[in-house]
PDB file of C-alpha atoms in Angstrom:
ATOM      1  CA  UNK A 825       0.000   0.000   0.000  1.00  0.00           C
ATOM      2  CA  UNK A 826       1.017   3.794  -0.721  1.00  0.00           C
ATOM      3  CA  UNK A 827       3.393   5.494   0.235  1.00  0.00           C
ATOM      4  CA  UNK A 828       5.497   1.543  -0.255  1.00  0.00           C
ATOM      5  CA  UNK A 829       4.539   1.305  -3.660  1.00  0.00           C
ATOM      6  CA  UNK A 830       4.718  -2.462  -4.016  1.00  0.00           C
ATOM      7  CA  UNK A 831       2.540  -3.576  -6.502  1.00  0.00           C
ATOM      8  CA  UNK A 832       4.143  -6.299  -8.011  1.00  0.00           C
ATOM      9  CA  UNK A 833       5.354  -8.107  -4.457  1.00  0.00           C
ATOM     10  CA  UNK A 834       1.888  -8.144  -3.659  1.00  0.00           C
ATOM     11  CA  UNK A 835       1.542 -11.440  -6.662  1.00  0.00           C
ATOM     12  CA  UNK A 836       3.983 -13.039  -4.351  1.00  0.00           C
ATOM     13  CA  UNK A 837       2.538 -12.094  -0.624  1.00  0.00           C
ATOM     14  CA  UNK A 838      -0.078 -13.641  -0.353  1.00  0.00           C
ATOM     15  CA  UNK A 839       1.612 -17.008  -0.777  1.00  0.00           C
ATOM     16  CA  UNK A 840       2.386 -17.453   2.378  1.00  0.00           C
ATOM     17  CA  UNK A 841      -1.136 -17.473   4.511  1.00  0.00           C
ATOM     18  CA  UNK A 842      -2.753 -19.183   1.567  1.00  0.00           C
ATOM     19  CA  UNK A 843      -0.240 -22.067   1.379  1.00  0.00           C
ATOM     20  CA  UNK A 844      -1.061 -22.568   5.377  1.00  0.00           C
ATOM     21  CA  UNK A 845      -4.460 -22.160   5.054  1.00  0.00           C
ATOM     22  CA  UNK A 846      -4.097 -25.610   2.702  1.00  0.00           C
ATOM     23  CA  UNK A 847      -2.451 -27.551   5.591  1.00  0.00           C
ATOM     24  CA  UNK A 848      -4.518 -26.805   8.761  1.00  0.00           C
ATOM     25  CA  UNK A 849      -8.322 -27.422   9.608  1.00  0.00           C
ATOM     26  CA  UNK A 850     -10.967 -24.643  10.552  1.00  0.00           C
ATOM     27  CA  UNK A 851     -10.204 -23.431  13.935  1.00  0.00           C
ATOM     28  CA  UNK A 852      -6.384 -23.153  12.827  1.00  0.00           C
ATOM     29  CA  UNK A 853      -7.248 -21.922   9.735  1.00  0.00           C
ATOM     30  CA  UNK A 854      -9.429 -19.235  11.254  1.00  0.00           C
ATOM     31  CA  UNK A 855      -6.733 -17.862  13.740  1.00  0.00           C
ATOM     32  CA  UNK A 856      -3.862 -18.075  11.241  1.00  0.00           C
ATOM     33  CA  UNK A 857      -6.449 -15.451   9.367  1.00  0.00           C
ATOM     34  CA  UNK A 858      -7.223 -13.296  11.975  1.00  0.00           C
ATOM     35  CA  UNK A 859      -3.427 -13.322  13.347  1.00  0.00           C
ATOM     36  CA  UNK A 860      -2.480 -12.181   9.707  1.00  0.00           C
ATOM     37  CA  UNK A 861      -5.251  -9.669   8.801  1.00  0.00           C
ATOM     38  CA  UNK A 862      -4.895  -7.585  12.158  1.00  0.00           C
ATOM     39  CA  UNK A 863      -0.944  -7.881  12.156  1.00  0.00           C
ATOM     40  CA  UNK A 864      -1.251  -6.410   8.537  1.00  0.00           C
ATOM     41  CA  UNK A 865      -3.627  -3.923   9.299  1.00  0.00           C
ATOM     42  CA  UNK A 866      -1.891  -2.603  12.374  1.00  0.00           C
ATOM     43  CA  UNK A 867       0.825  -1.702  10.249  1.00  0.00           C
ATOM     44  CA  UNK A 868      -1.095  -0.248   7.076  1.00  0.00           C
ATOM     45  CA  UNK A 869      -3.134   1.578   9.095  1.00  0.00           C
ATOM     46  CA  UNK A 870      -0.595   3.166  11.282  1.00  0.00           C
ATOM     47  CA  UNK A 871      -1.463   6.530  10.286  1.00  0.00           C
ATOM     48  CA  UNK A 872      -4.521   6.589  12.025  1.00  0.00           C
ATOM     49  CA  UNK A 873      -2.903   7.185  15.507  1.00  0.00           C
ATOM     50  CA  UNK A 874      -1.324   9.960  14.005  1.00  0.00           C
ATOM     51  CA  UNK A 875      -4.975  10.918  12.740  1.00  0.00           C
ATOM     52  CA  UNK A 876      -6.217  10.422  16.302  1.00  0.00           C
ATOM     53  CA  UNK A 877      -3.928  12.343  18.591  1.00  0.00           C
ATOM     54  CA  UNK A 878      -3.131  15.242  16.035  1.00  0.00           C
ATOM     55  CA  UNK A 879      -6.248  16.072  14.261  1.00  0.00           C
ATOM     56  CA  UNK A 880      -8.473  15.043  16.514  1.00  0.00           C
ATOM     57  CA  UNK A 881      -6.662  15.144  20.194  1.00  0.00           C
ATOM     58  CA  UNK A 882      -7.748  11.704  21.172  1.00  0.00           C
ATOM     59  CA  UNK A 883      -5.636  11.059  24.395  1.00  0.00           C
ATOM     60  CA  UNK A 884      -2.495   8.565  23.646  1.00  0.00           C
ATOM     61  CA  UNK A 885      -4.577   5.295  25.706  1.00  0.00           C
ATOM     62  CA  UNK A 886      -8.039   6.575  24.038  1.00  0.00           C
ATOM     63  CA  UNK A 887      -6.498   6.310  20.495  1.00  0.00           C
ATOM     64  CA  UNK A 888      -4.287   3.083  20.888  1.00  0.00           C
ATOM     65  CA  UNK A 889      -7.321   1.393  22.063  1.00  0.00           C
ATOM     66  CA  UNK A 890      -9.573   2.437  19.069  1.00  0.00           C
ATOM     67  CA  UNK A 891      -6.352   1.651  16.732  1.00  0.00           C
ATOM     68  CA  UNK A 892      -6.642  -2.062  18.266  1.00  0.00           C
ATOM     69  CA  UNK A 893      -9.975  -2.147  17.488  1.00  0.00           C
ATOM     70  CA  UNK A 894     -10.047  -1.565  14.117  1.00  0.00           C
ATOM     71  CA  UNK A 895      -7.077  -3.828  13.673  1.00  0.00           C
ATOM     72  CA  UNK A 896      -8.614  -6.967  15.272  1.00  0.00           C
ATOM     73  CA  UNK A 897     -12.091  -5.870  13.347  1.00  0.00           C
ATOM     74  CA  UNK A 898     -10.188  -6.344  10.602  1.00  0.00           C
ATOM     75  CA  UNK A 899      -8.656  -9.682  11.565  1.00  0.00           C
ATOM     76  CA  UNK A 900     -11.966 -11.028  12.016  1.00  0.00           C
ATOM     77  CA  UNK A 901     -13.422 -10.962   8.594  1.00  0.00           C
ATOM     78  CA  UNK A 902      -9.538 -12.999   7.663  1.00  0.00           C
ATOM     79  CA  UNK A 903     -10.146 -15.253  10.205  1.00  0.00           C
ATOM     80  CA  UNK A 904     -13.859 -15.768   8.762  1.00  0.00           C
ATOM     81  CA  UNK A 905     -11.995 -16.537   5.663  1.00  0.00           C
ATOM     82  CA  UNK A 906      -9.419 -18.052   6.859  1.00  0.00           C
ATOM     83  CA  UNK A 907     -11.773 -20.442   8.357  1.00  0.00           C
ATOM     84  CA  UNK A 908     -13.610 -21.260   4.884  1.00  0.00           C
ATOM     85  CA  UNK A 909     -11.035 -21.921   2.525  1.00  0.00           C
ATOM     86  CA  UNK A 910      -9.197 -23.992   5.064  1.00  0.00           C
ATOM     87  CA  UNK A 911     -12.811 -26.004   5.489  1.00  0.00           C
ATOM     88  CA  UNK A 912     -13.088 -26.092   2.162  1.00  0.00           C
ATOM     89  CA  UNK A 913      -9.401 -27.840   1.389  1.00  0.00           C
ATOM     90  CA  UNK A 914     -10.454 -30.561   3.718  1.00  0.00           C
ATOM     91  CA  UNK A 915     -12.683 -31.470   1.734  1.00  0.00           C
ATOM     92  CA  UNK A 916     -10.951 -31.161  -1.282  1.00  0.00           C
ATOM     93  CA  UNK A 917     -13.167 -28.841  -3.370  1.00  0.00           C
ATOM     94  CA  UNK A 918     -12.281 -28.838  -7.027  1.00  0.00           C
ATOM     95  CA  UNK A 919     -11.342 -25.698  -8.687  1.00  0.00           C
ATOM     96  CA  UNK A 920      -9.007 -23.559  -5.686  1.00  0.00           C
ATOM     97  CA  UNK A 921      -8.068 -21.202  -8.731  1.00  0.00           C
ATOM     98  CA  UNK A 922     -11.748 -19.913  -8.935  1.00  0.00           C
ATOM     99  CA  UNK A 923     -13.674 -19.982  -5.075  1.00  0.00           C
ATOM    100  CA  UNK A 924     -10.103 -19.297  -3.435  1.00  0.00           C
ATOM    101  CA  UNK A 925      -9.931 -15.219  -4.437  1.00  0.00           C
ATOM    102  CA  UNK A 926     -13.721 -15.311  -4.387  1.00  0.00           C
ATOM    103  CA  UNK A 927     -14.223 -16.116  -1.296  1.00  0.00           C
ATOM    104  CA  UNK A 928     -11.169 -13.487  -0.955  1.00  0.00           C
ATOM    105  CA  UNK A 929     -13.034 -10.802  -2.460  1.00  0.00           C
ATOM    106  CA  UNK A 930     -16.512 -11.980  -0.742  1.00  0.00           C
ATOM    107  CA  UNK A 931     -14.584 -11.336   2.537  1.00  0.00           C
ATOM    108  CA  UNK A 932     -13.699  -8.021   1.439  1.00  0.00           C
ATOM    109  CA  UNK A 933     -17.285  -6.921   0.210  1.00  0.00           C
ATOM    110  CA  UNK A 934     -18.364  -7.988   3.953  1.00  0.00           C
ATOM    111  CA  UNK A 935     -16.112  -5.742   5.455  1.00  0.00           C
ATOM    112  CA  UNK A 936     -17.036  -2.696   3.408  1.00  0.00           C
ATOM    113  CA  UNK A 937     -20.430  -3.540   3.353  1.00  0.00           C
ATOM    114  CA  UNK A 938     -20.819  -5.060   7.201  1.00  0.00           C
ATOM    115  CA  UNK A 939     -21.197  -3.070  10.157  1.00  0.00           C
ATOM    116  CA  UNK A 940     -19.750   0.718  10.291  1.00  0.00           C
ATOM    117  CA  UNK A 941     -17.764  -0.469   6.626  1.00  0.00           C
ATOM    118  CA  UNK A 942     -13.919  -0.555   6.511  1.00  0.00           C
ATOM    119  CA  UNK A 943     -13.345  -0.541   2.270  1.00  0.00           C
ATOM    120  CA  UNK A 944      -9.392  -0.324   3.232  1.00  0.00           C
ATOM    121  CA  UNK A 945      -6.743  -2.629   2.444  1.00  0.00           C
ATOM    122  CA  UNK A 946      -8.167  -4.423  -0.100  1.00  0.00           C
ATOM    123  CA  UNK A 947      -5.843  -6.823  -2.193  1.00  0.00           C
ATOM    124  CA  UNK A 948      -6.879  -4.775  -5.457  1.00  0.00           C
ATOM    125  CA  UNK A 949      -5.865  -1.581  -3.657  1.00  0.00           C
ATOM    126  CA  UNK A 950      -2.425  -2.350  -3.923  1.00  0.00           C
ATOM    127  CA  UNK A 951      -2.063  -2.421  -7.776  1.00  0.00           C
ATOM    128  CA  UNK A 952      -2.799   2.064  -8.244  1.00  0.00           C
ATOM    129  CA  UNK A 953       0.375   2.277  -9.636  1.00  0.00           C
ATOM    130  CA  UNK A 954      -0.332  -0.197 -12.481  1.00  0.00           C
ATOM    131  CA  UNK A 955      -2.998   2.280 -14.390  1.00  0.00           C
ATOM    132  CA  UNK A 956      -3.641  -0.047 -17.594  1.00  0.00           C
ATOM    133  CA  UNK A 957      -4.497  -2.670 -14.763  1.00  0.00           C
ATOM    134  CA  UNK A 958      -7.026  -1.129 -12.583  1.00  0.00           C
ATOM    135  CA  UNK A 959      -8.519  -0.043 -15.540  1.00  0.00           C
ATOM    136  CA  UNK A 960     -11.108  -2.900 -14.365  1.00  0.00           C
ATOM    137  CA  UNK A 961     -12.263  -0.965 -12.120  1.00  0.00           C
ATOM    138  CA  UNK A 962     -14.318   0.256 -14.470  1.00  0.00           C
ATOM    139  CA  UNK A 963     -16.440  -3.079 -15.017  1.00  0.00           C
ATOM    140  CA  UNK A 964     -15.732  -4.688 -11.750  1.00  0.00           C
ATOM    141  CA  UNK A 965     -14.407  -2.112  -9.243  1.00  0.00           C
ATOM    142  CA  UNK A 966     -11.393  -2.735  -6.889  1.00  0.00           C
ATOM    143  CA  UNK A 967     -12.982  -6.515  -6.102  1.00  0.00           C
ATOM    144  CA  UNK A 968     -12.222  -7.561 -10.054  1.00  0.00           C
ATOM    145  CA  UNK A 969      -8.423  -6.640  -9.283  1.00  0.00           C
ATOM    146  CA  UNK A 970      -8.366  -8.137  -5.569  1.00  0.00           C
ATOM    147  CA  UNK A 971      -9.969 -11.847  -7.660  1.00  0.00           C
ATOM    148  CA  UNK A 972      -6.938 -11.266  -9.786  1.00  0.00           C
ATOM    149  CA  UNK A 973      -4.292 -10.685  -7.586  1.00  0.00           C
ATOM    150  CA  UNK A 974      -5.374 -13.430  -5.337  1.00  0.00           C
ATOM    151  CA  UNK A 975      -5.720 -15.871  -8.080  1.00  0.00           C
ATOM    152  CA  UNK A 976      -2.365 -15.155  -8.920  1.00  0.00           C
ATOM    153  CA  UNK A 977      -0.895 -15.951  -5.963  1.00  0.00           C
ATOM    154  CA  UNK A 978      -3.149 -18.948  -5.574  1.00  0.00           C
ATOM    155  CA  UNK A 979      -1.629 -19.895  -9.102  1.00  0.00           C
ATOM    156  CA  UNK A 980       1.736 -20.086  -7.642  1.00  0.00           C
ATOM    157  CA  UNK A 981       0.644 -22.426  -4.369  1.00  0.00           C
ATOM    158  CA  UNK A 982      -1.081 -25.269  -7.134  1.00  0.00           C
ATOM    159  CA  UNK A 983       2.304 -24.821  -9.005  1.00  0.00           C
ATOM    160  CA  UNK A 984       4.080 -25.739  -5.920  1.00  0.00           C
ATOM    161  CA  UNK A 985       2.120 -28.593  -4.847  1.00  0.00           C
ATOM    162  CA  UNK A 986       2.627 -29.904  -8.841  1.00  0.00           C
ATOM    163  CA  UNK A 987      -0.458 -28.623  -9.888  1.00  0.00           C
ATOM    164  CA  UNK A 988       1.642 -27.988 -13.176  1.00  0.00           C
ATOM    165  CA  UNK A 989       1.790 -24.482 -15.126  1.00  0.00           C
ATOM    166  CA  UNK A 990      -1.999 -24.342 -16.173  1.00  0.00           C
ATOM    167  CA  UNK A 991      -3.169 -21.882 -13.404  1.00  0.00           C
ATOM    168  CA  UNK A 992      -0.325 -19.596 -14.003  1.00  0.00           C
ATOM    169  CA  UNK A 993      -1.676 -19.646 -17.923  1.00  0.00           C
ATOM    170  CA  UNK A 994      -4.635 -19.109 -17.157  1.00  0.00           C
ATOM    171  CA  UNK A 995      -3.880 -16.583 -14.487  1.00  0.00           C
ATOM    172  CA  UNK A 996      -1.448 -15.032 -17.128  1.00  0.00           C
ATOM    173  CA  UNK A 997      -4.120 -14.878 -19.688  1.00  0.00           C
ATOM    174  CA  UNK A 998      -6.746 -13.324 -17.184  1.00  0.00           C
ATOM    175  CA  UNK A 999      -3.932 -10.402 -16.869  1.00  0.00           C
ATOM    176  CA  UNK A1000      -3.308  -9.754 -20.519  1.00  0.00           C
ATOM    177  CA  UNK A1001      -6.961  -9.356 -21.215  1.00  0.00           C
ATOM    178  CA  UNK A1002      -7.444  -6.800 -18.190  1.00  0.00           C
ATOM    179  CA  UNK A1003      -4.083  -4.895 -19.342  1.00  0.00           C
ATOM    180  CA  UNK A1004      -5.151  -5.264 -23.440  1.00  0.00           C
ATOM    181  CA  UNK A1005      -8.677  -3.919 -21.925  1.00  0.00           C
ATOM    182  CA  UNK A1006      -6.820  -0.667 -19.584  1.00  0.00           C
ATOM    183  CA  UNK A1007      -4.451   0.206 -22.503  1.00  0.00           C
ATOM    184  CA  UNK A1008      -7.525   0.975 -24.843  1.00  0.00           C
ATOM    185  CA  UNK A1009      -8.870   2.828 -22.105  1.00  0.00           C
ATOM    186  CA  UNK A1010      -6.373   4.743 -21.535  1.00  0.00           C
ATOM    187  CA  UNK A1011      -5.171   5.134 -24.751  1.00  0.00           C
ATOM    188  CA  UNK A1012      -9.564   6.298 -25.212  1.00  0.00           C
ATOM    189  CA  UNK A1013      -8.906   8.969 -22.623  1.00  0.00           C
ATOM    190  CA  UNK A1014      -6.208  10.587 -24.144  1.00  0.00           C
ATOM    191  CA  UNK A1015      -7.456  10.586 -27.195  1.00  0.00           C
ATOM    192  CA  UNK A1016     -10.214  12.676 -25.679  1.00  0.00           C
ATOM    193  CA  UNK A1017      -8.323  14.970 -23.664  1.00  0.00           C
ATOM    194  CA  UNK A1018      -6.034  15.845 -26.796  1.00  0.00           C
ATOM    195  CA  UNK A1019      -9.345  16.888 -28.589  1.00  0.00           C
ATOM    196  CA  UNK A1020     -11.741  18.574 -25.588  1.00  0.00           C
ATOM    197  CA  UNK A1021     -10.588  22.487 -25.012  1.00  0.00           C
ATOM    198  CA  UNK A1022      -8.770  22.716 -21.677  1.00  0.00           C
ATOM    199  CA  UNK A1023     -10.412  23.903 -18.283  1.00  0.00           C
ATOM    200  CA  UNK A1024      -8.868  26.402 -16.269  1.00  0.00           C
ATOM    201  CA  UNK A1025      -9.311  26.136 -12.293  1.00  0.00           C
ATOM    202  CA  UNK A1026      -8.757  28.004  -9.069  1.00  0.00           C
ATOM    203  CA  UNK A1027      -7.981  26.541  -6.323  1.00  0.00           C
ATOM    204  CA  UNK A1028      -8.787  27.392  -2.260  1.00  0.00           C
ATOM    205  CA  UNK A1029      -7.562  26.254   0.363  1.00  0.00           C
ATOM    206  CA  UNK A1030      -8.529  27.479   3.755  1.00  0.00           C
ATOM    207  CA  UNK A1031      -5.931  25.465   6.067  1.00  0.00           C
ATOM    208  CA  UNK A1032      -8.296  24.767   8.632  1.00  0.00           C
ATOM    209  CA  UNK A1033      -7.132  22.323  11.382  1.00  0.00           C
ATOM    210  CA  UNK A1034      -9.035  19.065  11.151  1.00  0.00           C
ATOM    211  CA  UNK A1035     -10.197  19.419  14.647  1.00  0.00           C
ATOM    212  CA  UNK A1036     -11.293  22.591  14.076  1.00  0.00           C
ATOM    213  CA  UNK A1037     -13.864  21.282  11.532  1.00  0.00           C
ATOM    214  CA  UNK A1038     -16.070  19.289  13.777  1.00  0.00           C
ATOM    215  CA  UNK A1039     -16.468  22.582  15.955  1.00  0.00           C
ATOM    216  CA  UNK A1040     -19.683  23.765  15.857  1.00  0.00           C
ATOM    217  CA  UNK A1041     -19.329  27.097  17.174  1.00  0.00           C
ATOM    218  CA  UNK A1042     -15.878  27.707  14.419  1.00  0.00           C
ATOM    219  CA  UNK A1043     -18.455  26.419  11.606  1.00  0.00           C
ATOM    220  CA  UNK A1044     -19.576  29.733  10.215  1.00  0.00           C
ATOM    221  CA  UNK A1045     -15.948  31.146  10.927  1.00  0.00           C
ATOM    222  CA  UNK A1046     -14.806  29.012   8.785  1.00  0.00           C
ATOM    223  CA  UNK A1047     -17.399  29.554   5.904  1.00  0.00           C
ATOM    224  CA  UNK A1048     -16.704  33.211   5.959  1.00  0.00           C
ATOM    225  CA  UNK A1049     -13.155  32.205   5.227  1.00  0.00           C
ATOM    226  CA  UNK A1050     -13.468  30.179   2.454  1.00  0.00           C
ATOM    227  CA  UNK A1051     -15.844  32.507   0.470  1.00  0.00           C
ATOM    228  CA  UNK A1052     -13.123  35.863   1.379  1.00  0.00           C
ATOM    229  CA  UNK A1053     -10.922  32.943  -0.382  1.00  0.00           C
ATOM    230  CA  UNK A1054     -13.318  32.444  -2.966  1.00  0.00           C
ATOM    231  CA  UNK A1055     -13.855  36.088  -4.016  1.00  0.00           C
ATOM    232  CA  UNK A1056     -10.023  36.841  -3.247  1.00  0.00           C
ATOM    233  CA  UNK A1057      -9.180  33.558  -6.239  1.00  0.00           C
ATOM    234  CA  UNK A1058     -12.077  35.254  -8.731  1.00  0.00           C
ATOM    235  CA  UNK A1059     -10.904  39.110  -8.151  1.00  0.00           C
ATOM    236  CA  UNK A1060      -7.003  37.868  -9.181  1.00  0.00           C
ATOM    237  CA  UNK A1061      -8.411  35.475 -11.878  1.00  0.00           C
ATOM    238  CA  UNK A1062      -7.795  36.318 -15.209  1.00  0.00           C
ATOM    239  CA  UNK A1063      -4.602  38.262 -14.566  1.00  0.00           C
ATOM    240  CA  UNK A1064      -1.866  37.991 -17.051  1.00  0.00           C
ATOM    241  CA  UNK A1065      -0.847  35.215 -17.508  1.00  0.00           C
ATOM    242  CA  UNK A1066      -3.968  33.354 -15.605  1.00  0.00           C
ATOM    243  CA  UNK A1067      -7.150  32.995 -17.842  1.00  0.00           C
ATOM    244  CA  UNK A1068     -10.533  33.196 -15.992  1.00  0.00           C
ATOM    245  CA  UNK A1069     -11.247  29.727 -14.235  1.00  0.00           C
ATOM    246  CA  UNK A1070     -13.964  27.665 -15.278  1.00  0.00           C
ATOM    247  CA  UNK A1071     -14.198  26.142 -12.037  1.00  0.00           C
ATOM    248  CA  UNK A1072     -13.747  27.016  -8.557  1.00  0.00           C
ATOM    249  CA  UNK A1073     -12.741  24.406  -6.222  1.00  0.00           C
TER     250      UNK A1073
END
């Protein structure tokens, strides 16, 4: 995940919880998950006790103890999973390559659609930095990428247990057609943006602390300040060399 920029050691990463979760039963399988998905959330989402104490002046105790708790949320929808694909190796259910990354990507609709929602840290989020590839998006959001990223890794544990090269293929060929598919897209929007006539915008930014935002009685303060912004951005727009903006954001 950013700032790391990763992408392509995620196709290996996954390799390692997904082989175990072929050798142990249920209950193992399901703590293996949840060890895993809170150990990697508490350090993806360490910027969230710097959220805490600085924006919002949670107390040091107050915000460790809401940081553990969105960790170990986290590592219960792995465990969950954890717990079905290891279930569903004992009984030797044809076809890993296909229910393995959906049940992957089931687990991650339930967590951004369970509860209060956590959409973080999905498998597919790792792969921004590959644009012809999350392209997808487009037809399948984030889950289509997640399915392919966890397929490939899943690819890569049948290979090792002399499944022979056909998942990789087919893995491979999965990949092509989602990159073939992303570089007409891209290749679509450019096209576009070399034709459309170009849009000129201001930009304001107040600089109001975050805590300050959530104050009720620094509310219309605040307001006031962005529209003396606003007028200040239109009164100097359009000065040599600056056209007039289009847009005011």
């Amino acid at each position: 995940f950013p700032p790391h920029d990763l992408c392509l050691l995620v196709w290996l990463a996954l390799l390692p919880v997904l082989w175990a979760w072929r050798q142990v039963g249920l209950v193992h399988g399901a703590l293996l998950g949840s060890l895993a998905g809170a150990a990697g959330a508490s350090v993806s989402v360490r910027w969230l006790l710097v959220s805490l104490t600085h924006a919002y002046g949670f107390p040091w105790p107050l915000a460790l103890a809401f940081f553990a708790g969105i960790a170990l949320y986290i590592g219960l929808f792995y465990g969950a999973l954890g717990a079905v694909v290891s279930w569903l190796h004992r009984r030797q259910t044809p076809w890993p390559l296909l229910w393995v990354p959906a049940a992957w990507v089931a687990g991650e609709l339930a967590r951004a659609r369970l509860g209060p929602g956590v959409p973080w840290l999905f498998a597919g989020h790792t792969q921004g930095e590959l644009l012809p590839l999350v392209q997808l998006a487009e037809l399948t959001g984030v889950f289509g990428i997640s399915f392919l990223v966890v397929a490939g890794n899943q690819a890569l544990v049948q290979v090792r247990r002399g499944g022979g090269l056909a998942p990789v293929l087919g893995v491979a060929l999965a990949v092509g057609g989602a990159l073939l598919y992303g570089g007409q897209r891209l290749a679509a929007v450019t096209a576009a943006e070399g034709r459309a006539a170009p849009l000129h915008v201001a930009v304001v930014q107040p600089n109001i602390p975050q805590r300050e935002k959530w104050d009720r009685d620094r509310f219309v303060p605040a307001m006031r300040r962005l529209y003396a912004l606003t007028q200040e951005a239109l009164r100097h727009a359009g000065e040599p060399p600056a056209p007039p903006p289009d847009l005011v954001v």
